[in-house]
Amino acid sequence: MHKVMTRPRTRPTTTTTYTSTTTSRPTSTSTTTPTATTTRPPNRRDPRRPTAATRPLRTPPQPPPHPTELFTERLLLVLSGQKPVHWAAPHITHTAFDDLARLAERTPLTVNGRRPTVHRIGHYEPRPGVYEVFARIGTGPTLRALAFRMALGADERWRCTAVEVGTAPDNAAARASTTA
């Protein structure tokens, strides 16, 4: 009969250390609490734990959009025919509403059924509580200018007081002016 010899299994060693914590309260005494420290084999990775590569990136919170940006989007929706004019009425004064209604009839920011996009927004503050806003609006290869004025009312709400849309020059007129 042959005897089979087996080696005893080895387990990772676990070291238990005891630390002493004392409190500064006069009524308590010094106590000891066990703290377990385990040692692992080198280069061991747990696939269930997130690593730096798989951990989602944290983005810092973004500041709220400026009132000029919000109103530019609102005007863009009205002038492209995606929203009716009365949708923006609470945010527009009477004279600017008439101008916007006249501009919206022609839908100047829609070209071949394409939706316009804002390429750039800028503003100038001539005095506190008033912004003059300009935006570059693109619809396919066509760029247009949108300008409007916003004023802060007595009720602390921003309202549009003037709206203008710059139309692209006619191609025939542009060619005639460059050849002359």
Short mmCIF file of C-alpha atoms in Angstrom, two decimals:
data_model
loop_
_atom_site.label_atom_id
_atom_site.label_comp_id
_atom_site.label_asym_id
_atom_site.label_seq_id
_atom_site.Cartn_x
_atom_site.Cartn_y
_atom_site.Cartn_z
CA MET A 1 0.00 0.00 0.00
CA HIS A 2 1.17 3.41 -0.92
CA LYS A 3 0.79 6.25 1.44
CA VAL A 4 -0.14 9.59 -0.05
CA MET A 5 1.28 12.49 1.82
CA THR A 6 -0.43 15.82 1.64
CA ARG A 7 0.86 19.14 2.76
CA PRO A 8 -1.24 21.13 5.17
CA ARG A 9 -3.06 24.08 3.68
CA THR A 10 -1.79 27.50 4.53
CA ARG A 11 -4.13 30.36 5.11
CA PRO A 12 -3.35 34.04 4.95
CA THR A 13 -2.28 35.29 8.29
CA THR A 14 -4.54 37.60 10.19
CA THR A 15 -2.97 39.92 12.66
CA THR A 16 -5.07 41.44 15.37
CA THR A 17 -3.77 44.53 17.08
CA TYR A 18 -5.25 46.22 20.05
CA THR A 19 -5.20 49.95 20.40
CA SER A 20 -5.93 51.92 23.45
CA THR A 21 -8.25 54.90 23.30
CA THR A 22 -8.69 57.22 26.17
CA THR A 23 -11.31 59.85 26.58
CA SER A 24 -11.01 63.08 28.42
CA ARG A 25 -14.19 62.58 30.42
CA PRO A 26 -13.52 62.38 34.11
CA THR A 27 -16.01 59.53 34.71
CA SER A 28 -14.73 57.11 32.04
CA THR A 29 -11.72 54.90 32.23
CA SER A 30 -9.24 53.76 29.62
CA THR A 31 -10.64 51.04 27.34
CA THR A 32 -9.10 48.80 24.72
CA THR A 33 -10.82 47.90 21.47
CA PRO A 34 -9.67 45.26 19.01
CA THR A 35 -8.89 46.43 15.46
CA ALA A 36 -8.38 43.69 12.88
CA THR A 37 -5.71 44.24 10.23
CA THR A 38 -5.51 41.73 7.41
CA THR A 39 -2.67 41.24 5.02
CA ARG A 40 -3.40 40.27 1.44
CA PRO A 41 -1.27 38.76 -1.22
CA PRO A 42 0.44 41.40 -3.37
CA ASN A 43 -1.31 42.55 -6.59
CA ARG A 44 -4.67 41.19 -5.53
CA ARG A 45 -7.57 42.99 -7.18
CA ASP A 46 -11.23 42.62 -6.38
CA PRO A 47 -13.23 43.01 -9.62
CA ARG A 48 -16.31 44.09 -7.70
CA ARG A 49 -14.61 47.17 -6.25
CA PRO A 50 -14.41 50.34 -8.36
CA THR A 51 -10.96 51.45 -9.38
CA ALA A 52 -9.77 54.89 -10.42
CA ALA A 53 -10.38 53.94 -14.06
CA THR A 54 -13.96 52.71 -13.51
CA ARG A 55 -15.00 55.23 -10.87
CA PRO A 56 -17.38 57.84 -12.34
CA LEU A 57 -15.94 61.33 -12.64
CA ARG A 58 -17.49 63.97 -10.46
CA THR A 59 -18.21 67.18 -12.27
CA PRO A 60 -18.49 70.37 -10.28
CA PRO A 61 -21.96 71.89 -10.13
CA GLN A 62 -22.60 74.36 -12.93
CA PRO A 63 -23.84 77.88 -12.17
CA PRO A 64 -27.39 78.65 -13.26
CA PRO A 65 -27.71 80.07 -16.80
CA HIS A 66 -27.72 83.82 -17.24
CA PRO A 67 -31.16 85.39 -17.91
CA THR A 68 -29.94 86.47 -21.35
CA GLU A 69 -29.21 82.85 -22.30
CA LEU A 70 -32.62 81.68 -21.15
CA PHE A 71 -34.45 84.40 -23.05
CA THR A 72 -32.38 83.85 -26.20
CA GLU A 73 -33.60 80.24 -26.27
CA ARG A 74 -37.17 81.42 -25.70
CA LEU A 75 -36.99 83.91 -28.58
CA LEU A 76 -35.39 81.29 -30.79
CA LEU A 77 -38.30 78.91 -30.27
CA VAL A 78 -40.82 81.63 -31.13
CA LEU A 79 -38.96 83.01 -34.15
CA SER A 80 -38.42 79.55 -35.63
CA GLY A 81 -42.12 78.69 -35.36
CA GLN A 82 -41.69 75.96 -32.74
CA LYS A 83 -43.72 77.89 -30.12
CA PRO A 84 -46.53 80.43 -30.54
CA VAL A 85 -45.90 84.11 -29.85
CA HIS A 86 -48.21 84.21 -26.83
CA TRP A 87 -45.97 81.61 -25.15
CA ALA A 88 -43.40 84.38 -24.55
CA ALA A 89 -45.96 87.10 -23.78
CA PRO A 90 -45.45 87.21 -19.98
CA HIS A 91 -41.79 88.05 -20.53
CA ILE A 92 -42.22 90.80 -23.15
CA THR A 93 -43.47 94.39 -22.96
CA HIS A 94 -46.28 95.59 -25.25
CA THR A 95 -44.13 97.30 -27.90
CA ALA A 96 -41.67 94.40 -28.09
CA PHE A 97 -44.56 91.94 -28.34
CA ASP A 98 -45.83 93.74 -31.45
CA ASP A 99 -42.35 93.58 -32.99
CA LEU A 100 -42.02 89.89 -32.10
CA ALA A 101 -45.44 89.07 -33.58
CA ARG A 102 -44.48 90.81 -36.82
CA LEU A 103 -41.13 88.97 -36.96
CA ALA A 104 -42.65 85.60 -36.08
CA GLU A 105 -45.09 85.79 -39.00
CA ARG A 106 -42.15 85.61 -41.38
CA THR A 107 -40.28 82.97 -39.29
CA PRO A 108 -36.93 84.51 -40.23
CA LEU A 109 -34.82 81.96 -38.40
CA THR A 110 -36.07 78.86 -40.24
CA VAL A 111 -34.28 77.87 -43.44
CA ASN A 112 -35.46 74.84 -45.44
CA GLY A 113 -37.20 73.41 -42.37
CA ARG A 114 -33.96 73.28 -40.33
CA ARG A 115 -34.02 74.26 -36.68
CA PRO A 116 -31.77 77.15 -35.70
CA THR A 117 -28.97 76.86 -33.16
CA VAL A 118 -27.27 79.48 -31.04
CA HIS A 119 -23.61 79.88 -31.98
CA ARG A 120 -22.70 82.72 -29.62
CA ILE A 121 -24.40 84.95 -27.09
CA GLY A 122 -23.04 88.19 -25.70
CA HIS A 123 -24.47 91.05 -23.70
CA TYR A 124 -23.67 94.58 -22.71
CA GLU A 125 -24.98 96.26 -19.58
CA PRO A 126 -25.42 100.00 -20.32
CA ARG A 127 -26.74 100.55 -16.79
CA PRO A 128 -27.67 98.30 -13.87
CA GLY A 129 -30.83 96.32 -14.57
CA VAL A 130 -30.62 96.62 -18.38
CA TYR A 131 -28.97 94.22 -20.82
CA GLU A 132 -28.49 94.65 -24.54
CA VAL A 133 -28.07 91.14 -25.92
CA PHE A 134 -26.71 89.97 -29.26
CA ALA A 135 -26.66 86.41 -30.53
CA ARG A 136 -25.35 84.66 -33.61
CA ILE A 137 -27.93 82.17 -34.85
CA GLY A 138 -27.05 79.47 -37.36
CA THR A 139 -29.42 77.50 -39.53
CA GLY A 140 -27.39 75.19 -41.70
CA PRO A 141 -24.90 77.36 -43.63
CA THR A 142 -26.84 80.58 -42.93
CA LEU A 143 -25.92 82.87 -40.02
CA ARG A 144 -28.28 85.54 -38.72
CA ALA A 145 -28.08 88.12 -35.99
CA LEU A 146 -30.57 88.40 -33.15
CA ALA A 147 -30.56 91.45 -30.88
CA PHE A 148 -32.85 92.32 -28.01
CA ARG A 149 -32.96 94.43 -24.87
CA MET A 150 -33.94 93.17 -21.43
CA ALA A 151 -34.88 95.29 -18.44
CA LEU A 152 -35.43 94.32 -14.84
CA GLY A 153 -38.92 95.36 -13.79
CA ALA A 154 -40.15 96.66 -10.44
CA ASP A 155 -41.36 93.14 -9.65
CA GLU A 156 -37.77 91.81 -10.07
CA ARG A 157 -38.62 89.96 -13.31
CA TRP A 158 -36.71 90.32 -16.56
CA ARG A 159 -38.74 91.50 -19.55
CA CYS A 160 -37.78 92.01 -23.17
CA THR A 161 -38.33 95.61 -24.33
CA ALA A 162 -37.07 95.42 -27.95
CA VAL A 163 -36.38 92.68 -30.53
CA GLU A 164 -34.59 92.82 -33.88
CA VAL A 165 -33.45 90.15 -36.32
CA GLY A 166 -30.77 90.83 -38.90
CA THR A 167 -31.53 89.06 -42.15
CA ALA A 168 -28.91 87.63 -44.43
CA PRO A 169 -28.23 89.78 -47.49
CA ASP A 170 -29.69 88.61 -50.77
CA ASN A 171 -27.07 86.68 -52.75
CA ALA A 172 -27.72 88.64 -55.97
CA ALA A 173 -27.43 91.98 -54.14
CA ALA A 174 -24.25 90.81 -52.41
CA ARG A 175 -22.68 89.78 -55.72
CA ALA A 176 -23.67 93.10 -57.33
CA SER A 177 -22.08 95.11 -54.49
CA THR A 178 -18.81 93.18 -54.70
CA THR A 179 -18.50 93.54 -58.49
CA ALA A 180 -19.25 97.27 -58.53
#
